[in-house]
Coordinates of C-alpha atoms and ligand atoms in Angstrom, one line a residue:
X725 CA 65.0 122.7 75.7
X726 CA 63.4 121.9 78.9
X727 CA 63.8 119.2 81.3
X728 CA 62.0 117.7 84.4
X729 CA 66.0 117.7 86.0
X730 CA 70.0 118.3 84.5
X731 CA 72.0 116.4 86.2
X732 CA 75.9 118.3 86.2
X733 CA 78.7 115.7 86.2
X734 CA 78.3 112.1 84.8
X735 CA 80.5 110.6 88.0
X736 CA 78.8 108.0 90.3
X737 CA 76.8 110.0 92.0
X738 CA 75.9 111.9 88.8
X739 CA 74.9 108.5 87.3
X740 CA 73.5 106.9 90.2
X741 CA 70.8 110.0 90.2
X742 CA 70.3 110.0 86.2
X743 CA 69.6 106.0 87.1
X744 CA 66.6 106.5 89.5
X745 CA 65.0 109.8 87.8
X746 CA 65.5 107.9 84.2
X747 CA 63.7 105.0 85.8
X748 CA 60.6 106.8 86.6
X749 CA 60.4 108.6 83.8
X750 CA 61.8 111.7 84.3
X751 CA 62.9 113.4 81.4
X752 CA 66.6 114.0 82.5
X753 CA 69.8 115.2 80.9
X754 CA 73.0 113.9 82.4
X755 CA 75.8 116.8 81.5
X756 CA 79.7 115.9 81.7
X757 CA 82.6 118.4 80.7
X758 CA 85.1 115.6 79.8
X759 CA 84.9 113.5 77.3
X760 CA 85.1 110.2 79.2
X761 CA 82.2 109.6 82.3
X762 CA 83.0 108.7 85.7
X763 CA 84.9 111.7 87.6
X764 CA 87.2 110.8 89.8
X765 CA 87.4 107.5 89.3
X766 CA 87.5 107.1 85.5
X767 CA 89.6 105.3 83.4
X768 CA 92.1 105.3 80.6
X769 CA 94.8 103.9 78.2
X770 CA 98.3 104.6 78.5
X771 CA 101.1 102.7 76.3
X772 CA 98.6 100.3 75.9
X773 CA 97.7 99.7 79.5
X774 CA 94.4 100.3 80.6
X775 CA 94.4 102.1 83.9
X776 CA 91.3 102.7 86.8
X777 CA 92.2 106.2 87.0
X778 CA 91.8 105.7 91.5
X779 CA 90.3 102.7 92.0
X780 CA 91.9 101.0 95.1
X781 CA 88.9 99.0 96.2
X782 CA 84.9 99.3 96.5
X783 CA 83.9 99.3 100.3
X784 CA 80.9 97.8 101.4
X785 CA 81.5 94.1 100.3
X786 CA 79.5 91.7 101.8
X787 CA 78.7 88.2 100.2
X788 CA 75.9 87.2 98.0
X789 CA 72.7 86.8 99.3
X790 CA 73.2 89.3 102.1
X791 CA 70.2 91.9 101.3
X792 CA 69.9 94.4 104.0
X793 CA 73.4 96.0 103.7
X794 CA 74.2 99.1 102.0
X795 CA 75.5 97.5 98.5
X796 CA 72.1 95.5 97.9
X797 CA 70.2 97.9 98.4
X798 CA 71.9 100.3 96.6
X799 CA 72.5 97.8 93.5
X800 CA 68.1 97.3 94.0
X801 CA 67.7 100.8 93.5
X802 CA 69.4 101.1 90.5
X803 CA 68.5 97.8 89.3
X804 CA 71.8 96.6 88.6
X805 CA 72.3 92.6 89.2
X806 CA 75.0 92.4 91.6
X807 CA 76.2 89.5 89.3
X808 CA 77.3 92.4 86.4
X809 CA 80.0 93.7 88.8
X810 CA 82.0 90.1 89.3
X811 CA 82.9 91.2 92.7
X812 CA 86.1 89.6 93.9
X813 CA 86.5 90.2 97.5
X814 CA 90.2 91.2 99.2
X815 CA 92.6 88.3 100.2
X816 CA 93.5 90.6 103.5
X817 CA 94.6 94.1 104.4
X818 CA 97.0 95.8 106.8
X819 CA 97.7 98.9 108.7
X820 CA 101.4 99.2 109.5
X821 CA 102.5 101.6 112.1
X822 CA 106.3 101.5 113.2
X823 CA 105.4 99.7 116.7
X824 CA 102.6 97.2 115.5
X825 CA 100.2 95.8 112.6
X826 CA 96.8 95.3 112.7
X827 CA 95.5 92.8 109.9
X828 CA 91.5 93.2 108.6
X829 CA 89.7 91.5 105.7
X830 CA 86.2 90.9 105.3
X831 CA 85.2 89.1 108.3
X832 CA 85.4 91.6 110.9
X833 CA 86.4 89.1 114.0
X834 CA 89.8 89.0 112.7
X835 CA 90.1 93.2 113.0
X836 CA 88.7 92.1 116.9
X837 CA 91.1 89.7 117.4
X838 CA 94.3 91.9 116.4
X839 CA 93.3 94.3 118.8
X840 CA 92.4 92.2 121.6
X841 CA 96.1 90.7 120.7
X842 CA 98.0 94.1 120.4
X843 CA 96.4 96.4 122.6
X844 CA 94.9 93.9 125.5
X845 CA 94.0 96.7 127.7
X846 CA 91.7 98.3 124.9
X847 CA 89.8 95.0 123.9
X848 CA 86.5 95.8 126.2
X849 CA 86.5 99.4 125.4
X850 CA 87.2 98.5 121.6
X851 CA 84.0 96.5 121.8
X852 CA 81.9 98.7 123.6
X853 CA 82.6 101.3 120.8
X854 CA 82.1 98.9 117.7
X855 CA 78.3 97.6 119.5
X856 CA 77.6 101.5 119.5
X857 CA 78.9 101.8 115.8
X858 CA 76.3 99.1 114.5
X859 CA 73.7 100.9 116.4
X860 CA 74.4 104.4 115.3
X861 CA 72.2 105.6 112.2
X862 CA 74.7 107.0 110.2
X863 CA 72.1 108.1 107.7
X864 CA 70.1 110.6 109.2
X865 CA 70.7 113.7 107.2
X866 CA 70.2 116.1 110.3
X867 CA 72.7 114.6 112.9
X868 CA 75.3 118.0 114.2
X869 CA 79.4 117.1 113.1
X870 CA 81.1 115.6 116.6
X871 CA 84.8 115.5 116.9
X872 CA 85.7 111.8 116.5
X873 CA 89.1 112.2 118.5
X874 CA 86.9 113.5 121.1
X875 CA 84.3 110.3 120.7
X876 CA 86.9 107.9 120.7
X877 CA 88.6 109.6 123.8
X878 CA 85.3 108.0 126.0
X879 CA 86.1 104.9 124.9
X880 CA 89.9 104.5 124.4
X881 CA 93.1 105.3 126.2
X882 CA 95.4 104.4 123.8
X883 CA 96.2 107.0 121.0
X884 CA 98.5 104.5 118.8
X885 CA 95.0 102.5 118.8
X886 CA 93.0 105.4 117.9
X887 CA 95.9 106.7 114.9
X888 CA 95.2 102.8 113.4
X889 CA 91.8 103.2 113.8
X890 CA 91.8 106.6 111.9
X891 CA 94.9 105.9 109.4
X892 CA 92.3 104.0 106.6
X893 CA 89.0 105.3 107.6
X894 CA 90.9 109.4 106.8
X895 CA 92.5 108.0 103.6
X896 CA 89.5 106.7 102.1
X897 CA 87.1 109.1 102.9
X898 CA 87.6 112.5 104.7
X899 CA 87.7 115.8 103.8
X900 CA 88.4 116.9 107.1
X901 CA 92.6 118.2 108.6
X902 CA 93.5 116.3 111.7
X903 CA 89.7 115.2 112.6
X904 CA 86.7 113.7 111.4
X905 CA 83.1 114.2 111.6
X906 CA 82.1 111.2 113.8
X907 CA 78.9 110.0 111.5
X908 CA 81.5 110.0 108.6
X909 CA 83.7 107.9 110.8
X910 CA 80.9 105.6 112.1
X911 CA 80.2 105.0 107.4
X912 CA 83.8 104.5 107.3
X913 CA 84.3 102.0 110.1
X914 CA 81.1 100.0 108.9
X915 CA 81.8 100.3 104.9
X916 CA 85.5 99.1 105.5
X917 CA 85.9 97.4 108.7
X918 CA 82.4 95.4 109.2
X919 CA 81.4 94.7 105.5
X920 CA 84.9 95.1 103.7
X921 CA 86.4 95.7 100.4
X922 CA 86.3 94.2 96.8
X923 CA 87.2 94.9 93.0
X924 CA 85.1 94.4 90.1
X925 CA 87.0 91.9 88.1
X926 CA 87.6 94.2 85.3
X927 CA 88.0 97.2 87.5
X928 CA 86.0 100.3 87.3
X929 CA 84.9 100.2 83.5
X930 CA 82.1 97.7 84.6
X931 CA 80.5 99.8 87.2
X932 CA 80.9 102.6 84.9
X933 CA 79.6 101.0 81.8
X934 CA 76.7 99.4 83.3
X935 CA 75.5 102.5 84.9
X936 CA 76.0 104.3 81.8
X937 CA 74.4 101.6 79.7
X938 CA 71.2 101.6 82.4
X939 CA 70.7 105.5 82.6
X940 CA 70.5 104.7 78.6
X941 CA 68.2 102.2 78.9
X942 CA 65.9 104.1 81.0
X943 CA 66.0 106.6 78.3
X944 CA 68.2 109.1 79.9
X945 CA 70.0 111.5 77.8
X946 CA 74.1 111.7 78.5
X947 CA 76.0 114.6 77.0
X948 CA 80.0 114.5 77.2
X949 CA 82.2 117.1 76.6
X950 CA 79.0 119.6 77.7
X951 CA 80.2 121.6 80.4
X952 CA 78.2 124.0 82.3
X953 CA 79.1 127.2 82.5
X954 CA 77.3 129.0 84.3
X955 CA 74.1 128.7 86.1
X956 CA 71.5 131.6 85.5
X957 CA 69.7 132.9 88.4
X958 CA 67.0 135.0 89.7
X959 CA 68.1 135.0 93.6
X960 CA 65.7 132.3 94.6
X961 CA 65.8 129.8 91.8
X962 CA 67.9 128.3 88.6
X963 CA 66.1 130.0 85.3
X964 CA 68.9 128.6 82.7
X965 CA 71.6 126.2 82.4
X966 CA 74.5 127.9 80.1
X967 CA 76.4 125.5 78.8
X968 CA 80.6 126.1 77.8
X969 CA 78.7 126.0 74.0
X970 CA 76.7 128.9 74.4
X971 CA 73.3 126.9 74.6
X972 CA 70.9 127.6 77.2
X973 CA 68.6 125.0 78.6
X974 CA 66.1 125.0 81.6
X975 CA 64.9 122.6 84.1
X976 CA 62.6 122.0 87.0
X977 CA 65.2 120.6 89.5
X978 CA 69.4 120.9 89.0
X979 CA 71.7 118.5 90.7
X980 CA 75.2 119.2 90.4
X981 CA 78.3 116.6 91.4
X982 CA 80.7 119.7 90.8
X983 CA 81.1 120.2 94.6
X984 CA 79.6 122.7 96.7
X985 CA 81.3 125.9 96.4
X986 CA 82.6 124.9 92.7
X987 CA 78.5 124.7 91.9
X988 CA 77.8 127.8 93.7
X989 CA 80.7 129.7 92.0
X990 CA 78.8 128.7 88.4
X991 CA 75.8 130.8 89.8
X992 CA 75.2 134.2 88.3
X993 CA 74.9 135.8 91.4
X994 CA 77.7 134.1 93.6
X995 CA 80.1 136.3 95.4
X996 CA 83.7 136.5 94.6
X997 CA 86.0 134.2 95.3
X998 CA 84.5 131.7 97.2
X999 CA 85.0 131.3 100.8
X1000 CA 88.2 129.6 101.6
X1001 CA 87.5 127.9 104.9
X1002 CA 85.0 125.9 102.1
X1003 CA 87.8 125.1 99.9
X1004 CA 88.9 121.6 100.3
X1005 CA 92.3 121.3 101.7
X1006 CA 92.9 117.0 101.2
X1007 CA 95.0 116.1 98.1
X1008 CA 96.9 113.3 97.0
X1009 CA 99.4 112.3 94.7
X1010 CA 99.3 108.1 93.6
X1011 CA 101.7 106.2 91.8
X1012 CA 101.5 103.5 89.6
X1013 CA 104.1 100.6 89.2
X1014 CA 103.6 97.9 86.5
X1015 CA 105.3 94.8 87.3
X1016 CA 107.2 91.8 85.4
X1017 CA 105.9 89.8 88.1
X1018 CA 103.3 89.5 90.9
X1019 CA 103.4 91.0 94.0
X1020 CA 102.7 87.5 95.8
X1021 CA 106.0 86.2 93.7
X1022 CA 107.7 88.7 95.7
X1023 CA 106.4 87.8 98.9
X1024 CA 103.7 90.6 98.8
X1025 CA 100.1 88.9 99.9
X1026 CA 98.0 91.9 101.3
X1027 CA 95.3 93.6 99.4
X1028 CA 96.1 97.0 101.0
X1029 CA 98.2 98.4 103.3
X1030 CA 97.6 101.6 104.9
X1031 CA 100.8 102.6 106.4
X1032 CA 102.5 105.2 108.8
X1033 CA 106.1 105.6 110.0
X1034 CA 106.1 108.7 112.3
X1035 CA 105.7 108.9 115.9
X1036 CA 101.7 109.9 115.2
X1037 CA 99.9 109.7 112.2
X1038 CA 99.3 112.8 110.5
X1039 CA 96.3 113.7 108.0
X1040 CA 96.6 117.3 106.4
X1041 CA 97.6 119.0 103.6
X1042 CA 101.4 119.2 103.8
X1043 CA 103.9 122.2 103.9
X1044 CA 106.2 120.8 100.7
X1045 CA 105.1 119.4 97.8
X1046 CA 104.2 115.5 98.8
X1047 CA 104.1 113.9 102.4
X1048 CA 105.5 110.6 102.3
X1049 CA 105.2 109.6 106.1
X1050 CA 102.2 108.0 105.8
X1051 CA 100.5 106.5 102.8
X1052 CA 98.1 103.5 100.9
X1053 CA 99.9 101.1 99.3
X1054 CA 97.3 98.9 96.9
X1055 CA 97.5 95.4 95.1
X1056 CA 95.0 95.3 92.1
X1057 CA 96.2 91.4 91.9
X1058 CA 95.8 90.3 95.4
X1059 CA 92.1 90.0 95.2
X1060 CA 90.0 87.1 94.9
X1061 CA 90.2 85.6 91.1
X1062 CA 92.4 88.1 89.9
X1063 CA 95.2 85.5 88.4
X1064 CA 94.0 87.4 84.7
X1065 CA 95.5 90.5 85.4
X1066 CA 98.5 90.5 82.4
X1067 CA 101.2 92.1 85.2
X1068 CA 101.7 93.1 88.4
X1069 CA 100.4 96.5 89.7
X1070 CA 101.3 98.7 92.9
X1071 CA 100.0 101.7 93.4
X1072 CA 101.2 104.3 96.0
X1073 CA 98.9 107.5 97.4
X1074 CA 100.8 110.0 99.9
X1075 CA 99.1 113.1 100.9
X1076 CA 100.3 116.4 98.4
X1077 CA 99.9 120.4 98.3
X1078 CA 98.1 121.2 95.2
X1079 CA 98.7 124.6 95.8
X1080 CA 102.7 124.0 95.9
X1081 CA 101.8 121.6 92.8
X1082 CA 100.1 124.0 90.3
X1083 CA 102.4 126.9 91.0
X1084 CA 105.5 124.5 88.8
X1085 CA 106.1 125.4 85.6
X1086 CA 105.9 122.7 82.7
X1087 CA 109.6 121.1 83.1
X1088 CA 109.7 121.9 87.3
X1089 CA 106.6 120.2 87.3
X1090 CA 107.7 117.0 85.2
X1091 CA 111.0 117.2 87.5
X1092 CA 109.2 117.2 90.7
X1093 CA 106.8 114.1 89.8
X1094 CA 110.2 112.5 89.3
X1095 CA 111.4 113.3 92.5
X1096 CA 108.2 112.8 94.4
X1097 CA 107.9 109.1 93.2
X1098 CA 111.4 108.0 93.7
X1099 CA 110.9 109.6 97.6
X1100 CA 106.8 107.4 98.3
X1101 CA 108.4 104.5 96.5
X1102 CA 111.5 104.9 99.1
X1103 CA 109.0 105.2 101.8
X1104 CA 106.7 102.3 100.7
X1105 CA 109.4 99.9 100.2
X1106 CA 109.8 100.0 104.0
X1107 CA 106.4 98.3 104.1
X1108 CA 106.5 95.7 101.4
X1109 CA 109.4 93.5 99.3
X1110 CA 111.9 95.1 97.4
X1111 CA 109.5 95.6 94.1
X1112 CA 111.6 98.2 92.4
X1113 CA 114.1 96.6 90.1
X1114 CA 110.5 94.5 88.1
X1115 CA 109.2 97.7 87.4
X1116 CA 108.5 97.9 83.8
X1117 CA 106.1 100.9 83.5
X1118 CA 105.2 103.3 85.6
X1119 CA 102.4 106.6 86.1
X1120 CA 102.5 109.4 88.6
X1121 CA 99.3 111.4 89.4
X1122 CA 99.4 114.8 91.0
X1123 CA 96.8 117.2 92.5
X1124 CA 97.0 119.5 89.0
X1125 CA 95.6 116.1 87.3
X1126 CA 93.3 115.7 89.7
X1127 CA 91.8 119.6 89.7
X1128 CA 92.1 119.2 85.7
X1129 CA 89.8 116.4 86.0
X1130 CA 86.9 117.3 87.9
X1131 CA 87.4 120.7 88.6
X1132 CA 87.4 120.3 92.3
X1133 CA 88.8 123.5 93.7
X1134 CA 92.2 122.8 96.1
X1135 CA 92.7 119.1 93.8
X1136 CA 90.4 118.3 97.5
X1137 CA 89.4 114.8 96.0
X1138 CA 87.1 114.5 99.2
X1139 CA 85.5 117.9 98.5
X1140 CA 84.6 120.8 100.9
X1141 CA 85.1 119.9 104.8
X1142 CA 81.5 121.6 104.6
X1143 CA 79.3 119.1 103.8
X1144 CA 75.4 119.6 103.1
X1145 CA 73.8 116.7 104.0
X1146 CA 70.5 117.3 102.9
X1147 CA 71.7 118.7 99.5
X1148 CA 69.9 121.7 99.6
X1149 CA 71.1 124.9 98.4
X1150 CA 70.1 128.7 99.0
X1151 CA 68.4 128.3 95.5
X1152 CA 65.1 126.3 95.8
X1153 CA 65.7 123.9 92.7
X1154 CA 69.5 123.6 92.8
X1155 CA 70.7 120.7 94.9
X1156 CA 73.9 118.9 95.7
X1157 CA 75.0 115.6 95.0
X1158 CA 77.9 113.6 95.5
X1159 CA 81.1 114.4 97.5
X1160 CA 80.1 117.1 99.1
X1161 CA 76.5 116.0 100.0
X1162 CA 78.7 113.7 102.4
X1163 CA 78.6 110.7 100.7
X1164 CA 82.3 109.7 99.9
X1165 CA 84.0 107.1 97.6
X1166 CA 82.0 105.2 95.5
X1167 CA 79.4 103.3 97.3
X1168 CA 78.9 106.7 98.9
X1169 CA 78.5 108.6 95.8
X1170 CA 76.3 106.0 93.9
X1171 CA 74.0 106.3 97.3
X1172 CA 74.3 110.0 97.3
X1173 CA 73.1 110.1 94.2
X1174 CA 70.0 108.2 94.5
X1175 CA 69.2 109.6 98.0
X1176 CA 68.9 113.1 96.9
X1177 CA 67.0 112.4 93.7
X1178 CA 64.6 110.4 95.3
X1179 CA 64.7 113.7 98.1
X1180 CA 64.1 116.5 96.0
X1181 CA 62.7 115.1 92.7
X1182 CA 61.0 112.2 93.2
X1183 CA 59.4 112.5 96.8
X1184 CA 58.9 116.5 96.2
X1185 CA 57.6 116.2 92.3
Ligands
FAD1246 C1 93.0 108.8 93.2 C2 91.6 108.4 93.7 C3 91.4 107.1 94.1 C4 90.1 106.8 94.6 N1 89.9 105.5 95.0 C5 88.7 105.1 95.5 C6 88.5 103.8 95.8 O1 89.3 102.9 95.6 N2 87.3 103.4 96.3 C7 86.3 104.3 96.5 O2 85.2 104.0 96.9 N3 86.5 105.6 96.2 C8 87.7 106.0 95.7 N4 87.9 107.3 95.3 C9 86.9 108.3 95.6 C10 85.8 108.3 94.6 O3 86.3 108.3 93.3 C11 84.9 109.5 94.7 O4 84.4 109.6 96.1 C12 83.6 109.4 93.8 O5 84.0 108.9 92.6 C13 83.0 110.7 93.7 O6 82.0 110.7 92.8 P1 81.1 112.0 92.6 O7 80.1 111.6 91.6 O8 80.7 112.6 93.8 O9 82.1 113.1 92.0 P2 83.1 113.2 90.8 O10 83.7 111.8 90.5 O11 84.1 114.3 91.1 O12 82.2 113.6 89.5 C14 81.9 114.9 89.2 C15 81.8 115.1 87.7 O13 81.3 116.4 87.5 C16 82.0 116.9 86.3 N5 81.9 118.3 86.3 C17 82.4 119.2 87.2 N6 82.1 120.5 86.9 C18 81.3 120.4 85.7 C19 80.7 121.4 84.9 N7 80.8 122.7 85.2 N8 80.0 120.9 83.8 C20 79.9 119.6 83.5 N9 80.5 118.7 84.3 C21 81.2 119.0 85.4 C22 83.4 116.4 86.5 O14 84.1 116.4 85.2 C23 83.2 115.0 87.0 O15 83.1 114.0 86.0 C24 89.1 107.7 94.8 C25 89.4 109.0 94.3 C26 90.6 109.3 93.8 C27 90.9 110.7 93.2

């Protein structure tokens, strides 16, 4: 069967594409190995819970009726009325370093007034940096990767300042050790510090559904449990899509969500293995606490809380199995309207090893989630109320469940720290969408997706 594109991986980005190409009638398939859509941040049922499998918050936020944002626009794209998503917006987030706090939420003056408060000598420079943020076109898909430790050196003195400034903006969105590409920064800052964060109502099933349902509407074509196998090639272009089932199909244009060097590694003629320096090295581990009782009964009010307790923070893959020094600690409950959530929920993300995680057998392996969420729920209880003793359920996610779910080599939930930002690959009608595009979390991914199918299918067909 032919096909004007395949689309591999039904995650947002996956979706986001099937959405637009669907919409002008492009005759797409949308291909997912698993049985359940949405990649990274699925969902599913445990002991009668239903669970977001990731889902902290959805950057971006801004109120309704703002148009020229990032969200709006996207959400216009797609077609999708903001009003399906029941956006609650955050009550207020923290980061917590051991010598100060800095308090956000989603009007950016307060973020501007903790600094001016904490760090008085930085306040000018801190401004001068965020009037160049707005102005910087984080979009282009040509700009060359600058150090952001470097950037922020010509503005600020202080390096506490720039950890804080670093501590969420790494966490929820960079596939980079110890730096950052600075127009990855610049997205991050704006996404999270000048619009801000918010949860759909019913969490990530809504954003999931509707896509899903849309795609379908457009008369898009979604296959689960339809992995690719391998991609057939004749050294300049894609002549056949194998599927894990043995069927063959063919199209004019392939996008793949797999991530880069996983997508290139399905290729018939791809080397052997794949270059390491493209592996992704970022992977976490996240635990969920169900509650008897809600974290504001227990004195807990903030949305998020991205914390640190060493002398500097530190963002890489770590030597032993978890590294509990620093982390995310997230309250599903204290957004906006969220008083129907049946109990409270915390949930916990530290930086892990997948490689020290998928060498465990079966009982080391149960053992050592054991151990790891006894030691980040010691560590996060520095940061909040003593939540322990209400638990009533709890769920511990490692890198192996993360590589098991998407296939992303490394567990690297951010993807290769070798992004292609134009999607292009060295075969003419394969192109990448999606995390490694450069396009992270799930604003990003949704945009990703539309950006390079109206690139390379739309614009160019
Ligand atoms: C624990 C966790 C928490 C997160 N929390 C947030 C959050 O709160 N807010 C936020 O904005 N972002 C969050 N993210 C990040 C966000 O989920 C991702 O950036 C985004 O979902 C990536 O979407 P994607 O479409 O690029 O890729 P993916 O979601 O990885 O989708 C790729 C899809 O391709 C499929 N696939 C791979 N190989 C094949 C193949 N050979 N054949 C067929 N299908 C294949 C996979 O099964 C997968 O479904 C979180 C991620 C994690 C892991």
């Amino acid at each position: 069967m032919h096909y004007d594109a395949i689309i591999i991986g039904a995650g947002m980005s996956g979706l986001a594409s099937g959405i637009r190409l669907a919409y002008f009638d492009r005759q797409v398939l949308l291909v997912e190995r698993h049985e359940v859509y949405g990649g990274l941040n699925s969902f599913y049922t445990l002991a009668g819970r239903r669970f977001d499998v990731g889902l902290h918050a959805l950057t971006n936020y801004v109120p309704p009726g703002v148009k020229s944002a990032p969200l709006p626009k996207l959400l216009r794209q797609l077609r999708i009325d903001r009003s399906a998503l029941h956006l609650c917006g955050q009550l207020g987030s923290e980061i917590r370093f051991p010598q100060k706090r800095l308090r956000f939420d989603n009007d950016f003056a307060l973020l501007r007034q903790e600094v001016a408060e904490g760090f008085p000598q930085q306040a000018d420079s801190f401004d001068r940096l965020v009037a160049d943020i707005r102005a910087y076109d984080d979009l282009s898909l040509s700009t060359p990767r600058r150090s952001t430790r470097q950037v922020l050196c010509t503005y600020l003195t202080d390096p506490l300042l720039m950890d804080m400034l670093l501590c969420p903006l790494m966490y929820y969105g960079n596939a980079e050790e110890d730096d950052m590409d600075f127009t990855q920064f610049v997205t991050m800052f704006k996404s999270i510090f000048l619009e801000g964060l918010s949860r759909p109502r019913d969490g990530v099933r809504v954003i999931l559904k509707t896509l899903v349902k849309k795609f379908r509407q457009c008369g898009g074509t979604l296959r689960t449990r339809c992995g690719v196998e391998r991609l057939e090639t004749d050294r300049h272009r894609v002549t056949g899509v194998r599927l894990e089932s043995g069927e063959t199909l063919t199209a004019d244009a392939i996008l793949s969500s797999a991530g880069l060097v996983e997508t290139m590694q399905l290729c018939s003629d791809s080397p052997e293995p794949p270059p390491e320096a493209e592996i992704g090295r970022l992977s976490f581990t996240e635990s969920i606490s169900c509650l008897d009782t809600t974290p504001a009964a227990l004195g807990l009010d903030s949305t998020i809380i991205f914390f640190n307790d060493a002398p500097r923070f530190v963002y890489r893959r770590p030597e032993d199995l978890v590294d509990t020094r620093s982390g995310v600690i997230c309250c599903p409950n204290n957004f906006e309207e969220h008083d129907h959530l049946p109990e409270g929920i915390l949930r916990v993300t530290s930086l892990a090893n997948h490689d020290r995680w998928l060498e465990l057998n079966d009982e080391a392996y149960a053992a050592a989630k054991r151990e790891a969420y006894r030691a980040t729920l010691d560590r996060a209880s520095k940061f909040v109320p003593e939540f322990r003793p209400r638990t009533v359920f709890s769920d511990f996610f490692t890198p192996r469940t993360i590589r098991r779910f998407t296939g992303h080599l490394g567990g690297a939930v951010y993807g290769s720290p070798a992004k292609v930002r134009d999607g292009r690959t060295r075969l003419k009608n394969l192109f990448i969408c999606g995390t490694d595009q450069g396009f992270l979390g799930i604003v990003g991914a949704m945009l990703s997706g539309i950006s390079m199918a109206n690139l390379h299918v739309l614009q160019d067909g």
